[in-house]
JSON list of C-alpha atoms in Angstrom, two decimals:
[
{"chain": "A", "resi": 713, "resn": "MET", "atom": "CA", "xyz": [-0.01, 0.02, -0.05]},
{"chain": "A", "resi": 714, "resn": "ILE", "atom": "CA", "xyz": [2.75, 2.48, 0.95]},
{"chain": "A", "resi": 715, "resn": "ALA", "atom": "CA", "xyz": [5.79, 1.47, -1.11]},
{"chain": "A", "resi": 716, "resn": "TYR", "atom": "CA", "xyz": [8.22, 4.03, 0.27]},
{"chain": "A", "resi": 717, "resn": "ILE", "atom": "CA", "xyz": [8.50, 7.16, 2.43]},
{"chain": "A", "resi": 718, "resn": "ASP", "atom": "CA", "xyz": [10.84, 9.99, 1.42]},
{"chain": "A", "resi": 719, "resn": "GLY", "atom": "CA", "xyz": [11.03, 12.97, 3.74]},
{"chain": "A", "resi": 720, "resn": "LYS", "atom": "CA", "xyz": [13.09, 14.63, 6.62]},
{"chain": "A", "resi": 721, "resn": "LEU", "atom": "CA", "xyz": [14.32, 12.28, 9.35]},
{"chain": "A", "resi": 722, "resn": "THR", "atom": "CA", "xyz": [13.25, 14.04, 12.56]},
{"chain": "A", "resi": 723, "resn": "HIS", "atom": "CA", "xyz": [13.78, 11.24, 15.16]},
{"chain": "A", "resi": 724, "resn": "LYS", "atom": "CA", "xyz": [16.10, 8.29, 15.05]},
{"chain": "A", "resi": 725, "resn": "ASP", "atom": "CA", "xyz": [15.96, 5.45, 17.58]},
{"chain": "A", "resi": 726, "resn": "PRO", "atom": "CA", "xyz": [17.44, 1.90, 17.22]},
{"chain": "A", "resi": 727, "resn": "THR", "atom": "CA", "xyz": [14.05, 0.45, 16.95]},
{"chain": "A", "resi": 728, "resn": "TYR", "atom": "CA", "xyz": [12.13, 3.09, 15.03]},
{"chain": "A", "resi": 729, "resn": "VAL", "atom": "CA", "xyz": [12.41, 6.40, 13.16]},
{"chain": "A", "resi": 730, "resn": "ILE", "atom": "CA", "xyz": [10.02, 9.37, 12.55]},
{"chain": "A", "resi": 731, "resn": "ILE", "atom": "CA", "xyz": [10.04, 10.82, 9.09]},
{"chain": "A", "resi": 732, "resn": "ASP", "atom": "CA", "xyz": [8.26, 14.17, 8.46]},
{"chain": "A", "resi": 733, "resn": "ILE", "atom": "CA", "xyz": [6.44, 14.59, 5.23]},
{"chain": "A", "resi": 734, "resn": "GLY", "atom": "CA", "xyz": [4.48, 17.91, 4.82]},
{"chain": "A", "resi": 735, "resn": "GLY", "atom": "CA", "xyz": [4.04, 18.34, 8.59]},
{"chain": "A", "resi": 736, "resn": "VAL", "atom": "CA", "xyz": [2.89, 14.72, 9.25]},
{"chain": "A", "resi": 737, "resn": "GLY", "atom": "CA", "xyz": [5.32, 12.50, 11.19]},
{"chain": "A", "resi": 738, "resn": "TYR", "atom": "CA", "xyz": [5.38, 8.82, 10.16]},
{"chain": "A", "resi": 739, "resn": "GLN", "atom": "CA", "xyz": [6.68, 6.43, 12.87]},
{"chain": "A", "resi": 740, "resn": "ILE", "atom": "CA", "xyz": [8.45, 3.50, 11.09]},
{"chain": "A", "resi": 741, "resn": "LYS", "atom": "CA", "xyz": [9.83, 0.41, 12.78]},
{"chain": "A", "resi": 742, "resn": "VAL", "atom": "CA", "xyz": [13.38, -0.35, 11.53]},
{"chain": "A", "resi": 743, "resn": "SER", "atom": "CA", "xyz": [16.03, -3.14, 11.87]},
{"chain": "A", "resi": 744, "resn": "LEU", "atom": "CA", "xyz": [19.35, -2.31, 13.40]},
{"chain": "A", "resi": 745, "resn": "ASN", "atom": "CA", "xyz": [20.91, -2.71, 10.02]},
{"chain": "A", "resi": 746, "resn": "THR", "atom": "CA", "xyz": [18.66, 0.13, 8.62]},
{"chain": "A", "resi": 747, "resn": "TYR", "atom": "CA", "xyz": [19.19, 2.26, 11.83]},
{"chain": "A", "resi": 748, "resn": "SER", "atom": "CA", "xyz": [22.89, 2.15, 11.38]},
{"chain": "A", "resi": 749, "resn": "SER", "atom": "CA", "xyz": [22.85, 3.05, 7.66]},
{"chain": "A", "resi": 750, "resn": "LEU", "atom": "CA", "xyz": [20.55, 6.12, 8.25]},
{"chain": "A", "resi": 751, "resn": "PRO", "atom": "CA", "xyz": [21.88, 9.69, 8.23]},
{"chain": "A", "resi": 752, "resn": "GLY", "atom": "CA", "xyz": [21.67, 12.01, 11.37]},
{"chain": "A", "resi": 753, "resn": "SER", "atom": "CA", "xyz": [18.67, 14.30, 10.54]},
{"chain": "A", "resi": 754, "resn": "GLU", "atom": "CA", "xyz": [18.44, 14.96, 6.92]},
{"chain": "A", "resi": 755, "resn": "ARG", "atom": "CA", "xyz": [16.29, 13.86, 4.13]},
{"chain": "A", "resi": 756, "resn": "CYS", "atom": "CA", "xyz": [16.03, 10.01, 3.84]},
{"chain": "A", "resi": 757, "resn": "LYS", "atom": "CA", "xyz": [13.97, 7.45, 1.82]},
{"chain": "A", "resi": 758, "resn": "LEU", "atom": "CA", "xyz": [12.80, 4.11, 3.25]},
{"chain": "A", "resi": 759, "resn": "HIS", "atom": "CA", "xyz": [11.19, 1.21, 1.52]},
{"chain": "A", "resi": 760, "resn": "THR", "atom": "CA", "xyz": [8.13, 0.40, 3.58]},
{"chain": "A", "resi": 761, "resn": "TYR", "atom": "CA", "xyz": [5.69, -2.29, 4.43]},
{"chain": "A", "resi": 762, "resn": "LEU", "atom": "CA", "xyz": [2.34, -1.54, 6.02]},
{"chain": "A", "resi": 763, "resn": "HIS", "atom": "CA", "xyz": [1.23, -4.26, 8.46]},
{"chain": "A", "resi": 764, "resn": "ILE", "atom": "CA", "xyz": [-2.47, -4.00, 9.35]},
{"chain": "A", "resi": 765, "resn": "LYS", "atom": "CA", "xyz": [-4.01, -5.69, 12.33]},
{"chain": "A", "resi": 766, "resn": "GLU", "atom": "CA", "xyz": [-7.41, -5.16, 14.18]},
{"chain": "A", "resi": 767, "resn": "ASP", "atom": "CA", "xyz": [-5.77, -2.94, 16.72]},
{"chain": "A", "resi": 768, "resn": "ALA", "atom": "CA", "xyz": [-2.78, -1.41, 14.95]},
{"chain": "A", "resi": 769, "resn": "HIS", "atom": "CA", "xyz": [-1.43, -0.16, 11.60]},
{"chain": "A", "resi": 770, "resn": "THR", "atom": "CA", "xyz": [2.44, -0.49, 11.75]},
{"chain": "A", "resi": 771, "resn": "LEU", "atom": "CA", "xyz": [4.87, 0.70, 9.22]},
{"chain": "A", "resi": 772, "resn": "TYR", "atom": "CA", "xyz": [8.15, -1.15, 8.85]},
{"chain": "A", "resi": 773, "resn": "GLY", "atom": "CA", "xyz": [11.04, 0.53, 6.90]},
{"chain": "A", "resi": 774, "resn": "PHE", "atom": "CA", "xyz": [14.21, -0.59, 5.14]},
{"chain": "A", "resi": 775, "resn": "THR", "atom": "CA", "xyz": [17.08, 1.30, 3.48]},
{"chain": "A", "resi": 776, "resn": "THR", "atom": "CA", "xyz": [17.36, -1.25, 0.71]},
{"chain": "A", "resi": 777, "resn": "ALA", "atom": "CA", "xyz": [14.78, -3.01, -1.40]},
{"chain": "A", "resi": 778, "resn": "ALA", "atom": "CA", "xyz": [16.80, -6.28, -0.83]},
{"chain": "A", "resi": 779, "resn": "GLU", "atom": "CA", "xyz": [16.17, -6.00, 2.97]},
{"chain": "A", "resi": 780, "resn": "LYS", "atom": "CA", "xyz": [12.45, -5.28, 2.43]},
{"chain": "A", "resi": 781, "resn": "ASP", "atom": "CA", "xyz": [12.10, -8.32, -0.04]},
{"chain": "A", "resi": 782, "resn": "LEU", "atom": "CA", "xyz": [13.75, -10.61, 2.44]},
{"chain": "A", "resi": 783, "resn": "PHE", "atom": "CA", "xyz": [11.60, -9.30, 5.24]},
{"chain": "A", "resi": 784, "resn": "LEU", "atom": "CA", "xyz": [8.51, -10.10, 3.05]},
{"chain": "A", "resi": 785, "resn": "LEU", "atom": "CA", "xyz": [9.81, -13.64, 2.52]},
{"chain": "A", "resi": 786, "resn": "LEU", "atom": "CA", "xyz": [10.44, -14.15, 6.17]},
{"chain": "A", "resi": 787, "resn": "ILE", "atom": "CA", "xyz": [6.88, -12.98, 7.22]},
{"chain": "A", "resi": 788, "resn": "SER", "atom": "CA", "xyz": [5.30, -15.33, 4.62]},
{"chain": "A", "resi": 789, "resn": "ILE", "atom": "CA", "xyz": [6.23, -18.19, 6.81]},
{"chain": "A", "resi": 790, "resn": "SER", "atom": "CA", "xyz": [3.83, -19.45, 9.46]},
{"chain": "A", "resi": 791, "resn": "GLY", "atom": "CA", "xyz": [5.01, -18.52, 12.90]},
{"chain": "A", "resi": 792, "resn": "VAL", "atom": "CA", "xyz": [7.19, -15.65, 11.73]},
{"chain": "A", "resi": 793, "resn": "GLY", "atom": "CA", "xyz": [5.44, -12.21, 12.25]},
{"chain": "A", "resi": 794, "resn": "PRO", "atom": "CA", "xyz": [6.74, -8.80, 11.40]},
{"chain": "A", "resi": 795, "resn": "ASN", "atom": "CA", "xyz": [8.51, -8.21, 14.79]},
{"chain": "A", "resi": 796, "resn": "THR", "atom": "CA", "xyz": [10.28, -11.62, 14.39]},
{"chain": "A", "resi": 797, "resn": "GLY", "atom": "CA", "xyz": [11.33, -10.80, 10.86]},
{"chain": "A", "resi": 798, "resn": "LEU", "atom": "CA", "xyz": [12.61, -7.47, 12.10]},
{"chain": "A", "resi": 799, "resn": "MET", "atom": "CA", "xyz": [14.52, -9.25, 14.87]},
{"chain": "A", "resi": 800, "resn": "ILE", "atom": "CA", "xyz": [16.12, -11.51, 12.32]},
{"chain": "A", "resi": 801, "resn": "LEU", "atom": "CA", "xyz": [17.18, -8.60, 10.19]},
{"chain": "A", "resi": 802, "resn": "SER", "atom": "CA", "xyz": [18.50, -6.69, 13.16]},
{"chain": "A", "resi": 803, "resn": "SER", "atom": "CA", "xyz": [20.66, -9.74, 14.32]},
{"chain": "A", "resi": 804, "resn": "LEU", "atom": "CA", "xyz": [21.90, -10.75, 10.89]},
{"chain": "A", "resi": 805, "resn": "SER", "atom": "CA", "xyz": [22.61, -8.79, 7.61]},
{"chain": "A", "resi": 806, "resn": "VAL", "atom": "CA", "xyz": [20.73, -9.64, 4.50]},
{"chain": "A", "resi": 807, "resn": "GLU", "atom": "CA", "xyz": [23.64, -11.58, 3.06]},
{"chain": "A", "resi": 808, "resn": "GLU", "atom": "CA", "xyz": [24.11, -13.56, 6.29]},
{"chain": "A", "resi": 809, "resn": "VAL", "atom": "CA", "xyz": [20.44, -14.54, 6.31]},
{"chain": "A", "resi": 810, "resn": "GLN", "atom": "CA", "xyz": [20.62, -15.50, 2.61]},
{"chain": "A", "resi": 811, "resn": "GLN", "atom": "CA", "xyz": [23.72, -17.58, 3.10]},
{"chain": "A", "resi": 812, "resn": "ALA", "atom": "CA", "xyz": [22.34, -19.22, 6.20]},
{"chain": "A", "resi": 813, "resn": "ILE", "atom": "CA", "xyz": [19.20, -20.23, 4.25]},
{"chain": "A", "resi": 814, "resn": "VAL", "atom": "CA", "xyz": [21.09, -21.39, 1.15]},
{"chain": "A", "resi": 815, "resn": "ARG", "atom": "CA", "xyz": [23.61, -23.43, 3.14]},
{"chain": "A", "resi": 816, "resn": "GLU", "atom": "CA", "xyz": [20.79, -24.79, 5.45]},
{"chain": "A", "resi": 817, "resn": "ASP", "atom": "CA", "xyz": [22.58, -23.42, 8.43]},
{"chain": "A", "resi": 818, "resn": "VAL", "atom": "CA", "xyz": [19.97, -23.85, 11.06]},
{"chain": "A", "resi": 819, "resn": "ARG", "atom": "CA", "xyz": [22.25, -22.83, 14.05]},
{"chain": "A", "resi": 820, "resn": "THR", "atom": "CA", "xyz": [22.93, -19.35, 12.67]},
{"chain": "A", "resi": 821, "resn": "ILE", "atom": "CA", "xyz": [19.21, -18.60, 12.35]},
{"chain": "A", "resi": 822, "resn": "GLN", "atom": "CA", "xyz": [18.43, -20.19, 15.68]},
{"chain": "A", "resi": 823, "resn": "HIS", "atom": "CA", "xyz": [20.93, -17.82, 17.36]},
{"chain": "A", "resi": 824, "resn": "VAL", "atom": "CA", "xyz": [18.40, -15.06, 16.77]},
{"chain": "A", "resi": 825, "resn": "LYS", "atom": "CA", "xyz": [16.53, -14.26, 19.98]},
{"chain": "A", "resi": 826, "resn": "GLY", "atom": "CA", "xyz": [13.01, -15.87, 19.85]},
{"chain": "A", "resi": 827, "resn": "ILE", "atom": "CA", "xyz": [13.83, -18.29, 17.05]},
{"chain": "A", "resi": 828, "resn": "GLY", "atom": "CA", "xyz": [13.57, -21.96, 17.95]},
{"chain": "A", "resi": 829, "resn": "ALA", "atom": "CA", "xyz": [14.86, -24.99, 16.08]},
{"chain": "A", "resi": 830, "resn": "LYS", "atom": "CA", "xyz": [11.49, -25.72, 14.43]},
{"chain": "A", "resi": 831, "resn": "THR", "atom": "CA", "xyz": [11.06, -22.11, 13.21]},
{"chain": "A", "resi": 832, "resn": "ALA", "atom": "CA", "xyz": [14.59, -22.00, 11.85]},
{"chain": "A", "resi": 833, "resn": "GLN", "atom": "CA", "xyz": [14.08, -25.31, 9.95]},
{"chain": "A", "resi": 834, "resn": "ARG", "atom": "CA", "xyz": [10.83, -24.01, 8.65]},
{"chain": "A", "resi": 835, "resn": "ILE", "atom": "CA", "xyz": [12.43, -20.76, 7.41]},
{"chain": "A", "resi": 836, "resn": "ILE", "atom": "CA", "xyz": [15.12, -22.87, 5.57]},
{"chain": "A", "resi": 837, "resn": "LEU", "atom": "CA", "xyz": [12.76, -25.34, 4.13]},
{"chain": "A", "resi": 838, "resn": "GLU", "atom": "CA", "xyz": [10.24, -22.85, 2.79]},
{"chain": "A", "resi": 839, "resn": "LEU", "atom": "CA", "xyz": [12.72, -20.16, 1.56]},
{"chain": "A", "resi": 840, "resn": "LYS", "atom": "CA", "xyz": [15.86, -22.08, 0.30]},
{"chain": "A", "resi": 841, "resn": "ASP", "atom": "CA", "xyz": [14.67, -22.43, -3.31]},
{"chain": "A", "resi": 842, "resn": "LYS", "atom": "CA", "xyz": [13.42, -18.71, -3.55]},
{"chain": "A", "resi": 843, "resn": "VAL", "atom": "CA", "xyz": [16.48, -17.30, -1.77]},
{"chain": "A", "resi": 844, "resn": "ARG", "atom": "CA", "xyz": [18.86, -19.52, -3.99]},
{"chain": "A", "resi": 845, "resn": "LYS", "atom": "CA", "xyz": [17.21, -18.09, -7.09]},
{"chain": "A", "resi": 846, "resn": "GLU", "atom": "CA", "xyz": [17.58, -14.49, -5.78]},
{"chain": "A", "resi": 847, "resn": "VAL", "atom": "CA", "xyz": [21.21, -15.00, -4.76]},
{"chain": "A", "resi": 848, "resn": "LEU", "atom": "CA", "xyz": [22.09, -16.68, -8.08]},
{"chain": "A", "resi": 849, "resn": "ILE", "atom": "CA", "xyz": [20.32, -13.84, -10.03]},
{"chain": "A", "resi": 850, "resn": "SER", "atom": "CA", "xyz": [21.98, -11.11, -8.01]},
{"chain": "A", "resi": 851, "resn": "ASP", "atom": "CA", "xyz": [25.43, -12.74, -8.26]},
{"chain": "A", "resi": 852, "resn": "ALA", "atom": "CA", "xyz": [25.00, -13.06, -11.94]},
{"chain": "A", "resi": 853, "resn": "ALA", "atom": "CA", "xyz": [24.04, -9.49, -12.26]},
{"chain": "A", "resi": 854, "resn": "VAL", "atom": "CA", "xyz": [26.89, -8.28, -10.09]},
{"chain": "A", "resi": 855, "resn": "ALA", "atom": "CA", "xyz": [29.47, -10.58, -11.52]},
{"chain": "A", "resi": 856, "resn": "GLY", "atom": "CA", "xyz": [28.14, -10.34, -15.04]},
{"chain": "A", "resi": 857, "resn": "THR", "atom": "CA", "xyz": [30.93, -10.35, -17.59]},
{"chain": "A", "resi": 858, "resn": "ALA", "atom": "CA", "xyz": [33.71, -10.81, -14.92]},
{"chain": "A", "resi": 859, "resn": "HIS", "atom": "CA", "xyz": [32.14, -14.24, -14.00]},
{"chain": "A", "resi": 860, "resn": "ASN", "atom": "CA", "xyz": [31.99, -15.30, -17.66]},
{"chain": "A", "resi": 861, "resn": "THR", "atom": "CA", "xyz": [35.57, -14.22, -18.31]},
{"chain": "A", "resi": 862, "resn": "ASN", "atom": "CA", "xyz": [36.76, -15.97, -15.09]},
{"chain": "A", "resi": 863, "resn": "ARG", "atom": "CA", "xyz": [34.89, -19.10, -15.97]},
{"chain": "A", "resi": 864, "resn": "ALA", "atom": "CA", "xyz": [36.28, -18.98, -19.52]},
{"chain": "A", "resi": 865, "resn": "GLU", "atom": "CA", "xyz": [39.82, -18.61, -18.25]},
{"chain": "A", "resi": 866, "resn": "ALA", "atom": "CA", "xyz": [39.47, -21.30, -15.60]},
{"chain": "A", "resi": 867, "resn": "LEU", "atom": "CA", "xyz": [38.01, -23.65, -18.25]},
{"chain": "A", "resi": 868, "resn": "SER", "atom": "CA", "xyz": [40.94, -22.97, -20.57]},
{"chain": "A", "resi": 869, "resn": "ALA", "atom": "CA", "xyz": [43.43, -23.69, -17.79]},
{"chain": "A", "resi": 870, "resn": "LEU", "atom": "CA", "xyz": [41.66, -26.90, -16.62]},
{"chain": "A", "resi": 871, "resn": "VAL", "atom": "CA", "xyz": [41.63, -28.24, -20.22]},
{"chain": "A", "resi": 872, "resn": "THR", "atom": "CA", "xyz": [45.37, -27.35, -20.51]},
{"chain": "A", "resi": 873, "resn": "LEU", "atom": "CA", "xyz": [45.87, -29.31, -17.26]},
{"chain": "A", "resi": 874, "resn": "GLY", "atom": "CA", "xyz": [44.35, -32.44, -18.93]},
{"chain": "A", "resi": 875, "resn": "PHE", "atom": "CA", "xyz": [40.64, -32.14, -17.93]},
{"chain": "A", "resi": 876, "resn": "ALA", "atom": "CA", "xyz": [38.15, -33.24, -20.59]},
{"chain": "A", "resi": 877, "resn": "LYS", "atom": "CA", "xyz": [36.24, -30.03, -21.55]},
{"chain": "A", "resi": 878, "resn": "ASN", "atom": "CA", "xyz": [32.80, -31.27, -20.81]},
{"chain": "A", "resi": 879, "resn": "VAL", "atom": "CA", "xyz": [33.85, -32.54, -17.39]},
{"chain": "A", "resi": 880, "resn": "ALA", "atom": "CA", "xyz": [35.55, -29.23, -16.53]},
{"chain": "A", "resi": 881, "resn": "GLU", "atom": "CA", "xyz": [32.48, -27.30, -17.66]},
{"chain": "A", "resi": 882, "resn": "LYS", "atom": "CA", "xyz": [30.19, -29.33, -15.33]},
{"chain": "A", "resi": 883, "resn": "THR", "atom": "CA", "xyz": [32.72, -29.00, -12.51]},
{"chain": "A", "resi": 884, "resn": "LEU", "atom": "CA", "xyz": [32.97, -25.25, -12.86]},
{"chain": "A", "resi": 885, "resn": "ASP", "atom": "CA", "xyz": [29.15, -24.84, -13.06]},
{"chain": "A", "resi": 886, "resn": "THR", "atom": "CA", "xyz": [28.74, -26.83, -9.88]},
{"chain": "A", "resi": 887, "resn": "ILE", "atom": "CA", "xyz": [31.37, -24.79, -8.07]},
{"chain": "A", "resi": 888, "resn": "ILE", "atom": "CA", "xyz": [29.73, -21.53, -9.17]},
{"chain": "A", "resi": 889, "resn": "LYS", "atom": "CA", "xyz": [26.41, -22.58, -7.91]},
{"chain": "A", "resi": 890, "resn": "ARG", "atom": "CA", "xyz": [27.72, -23.85, -4.65]},
{"chain": "A", "resi": 891, "resn": "GLU", "atom": "CA", "xyz": [30.15, -20.92, -3.92]},
{"chain": "A", "resi": 892, "resn": "GLY", "atom": "CA", "xyz": [28.69, -17.99, -5.85]},
{"chain": "A", "resi": 893, "resn": "GLY", "atom": "CA", "xyz": [29.57, -16.33, -9.08]},
{"chain": "A", "resi": 894, "resn": "ASN", "atom": "CA", "xyz": [32.26, -13.95, -7.81]},
{"chain": "A", "resi": 895, "resn": "LEU", "atom": "CA", "xyz": [35.21, -16.28, -7.47]},
{"chain": "A", "resi": 896, "resn": "SER", "atom": "CA", "xyz": [38.54, -15.42, -8.99]},
{"chain": "A", "resi": 897, "resn": "VAL", "atom": "CA", "xyz": [40.15, -17.56, -11.79]},
{"chain": "A", "resi": 898, "resn": "GLU", "atom": "CA", "xyz": [42.54, -19.02, -9.23]},
{"chain": "A", "resi": 899, "resn": "GLU", "atom": "CA", "xyz": [39.75, -19.84, -6.76]},
{"chain": "A", "resi": 900, "resn": "LEU", "atom": "CA", "xyz": [37.70, -21.66, -9.44]},
{"chain": "A", "resi": 901, "resn": "ILE", "atom": "CA", "xyz": [40.78, -23.65, -10.59]},
{"chain": "A", "resi": 902, "resn": "LYS", "atom": "CA", "xyz": [41.66, -24.57, -6.88]},
{"chain": "A", "resi": 903, "resn": "PHE", "atom": "CA", "xyz": [38.04, -25.69, -6.13]},
{"chain": "A", "resi": 904, "resn": "ALA", "atom": "CA", "xyz": [37.92, -27.72, -9.43]},
{"chain": "A", "resi": 905, "resn": "LEU", "atom": "CA", "xyz": [41.29, -29.44, -8.65]},
{"chain": "A", "resi": 906, "resn": "LYS", "atom": "CA", "xyz": [39.99, -30.29, -5.13]},
{"chain": "A", "resi": 907, "resn": "SER", "atom": "CA", "xyz": [36.84, -31.78, -6.39]},
{"chain": "A", "resi": 908, "resn": "SER", "atom": "CA", "xyz": [38.42, -34.04, -8.96]}
]
């Protein structure tokens, strides 16, 4: 309903901020990550989510769209409400949550206050495919041409070292899926040599 709020930051607290827009102050709950990335008392823009209950309308704000998207994924899970989602994003960065989900690291998620083993397992089970796709897409977008060049150079080196081309290609693709697309040529070759 309210996609973002752009205005003057008039109050900043570790759990919420107030942004003034045309004389109206919007109180917005924020994660510690968002809090630490906000300026002192100047203009700021937050991506927002409006949570409506019978007794309250609560705005949640995030400095990045990635943090808001992850928050929405987290609260889509049974047993994870907006406050729990915010607690997760206050305890861990977006990247740490994504890596914990992709690597099925229950303990990291369970270290967040209020998250038990069953909830951590549910988060991983329900989100790992969605998060894995997002991580691969963002890795590919960031790495882009560098990733392709590194893969090509690593492939050439592996073929020179005596690997069959088709085997080397499959090995490299597996490594890139597992480790992410921003590995250097040397790292790709080392992982390939270890896996053979």
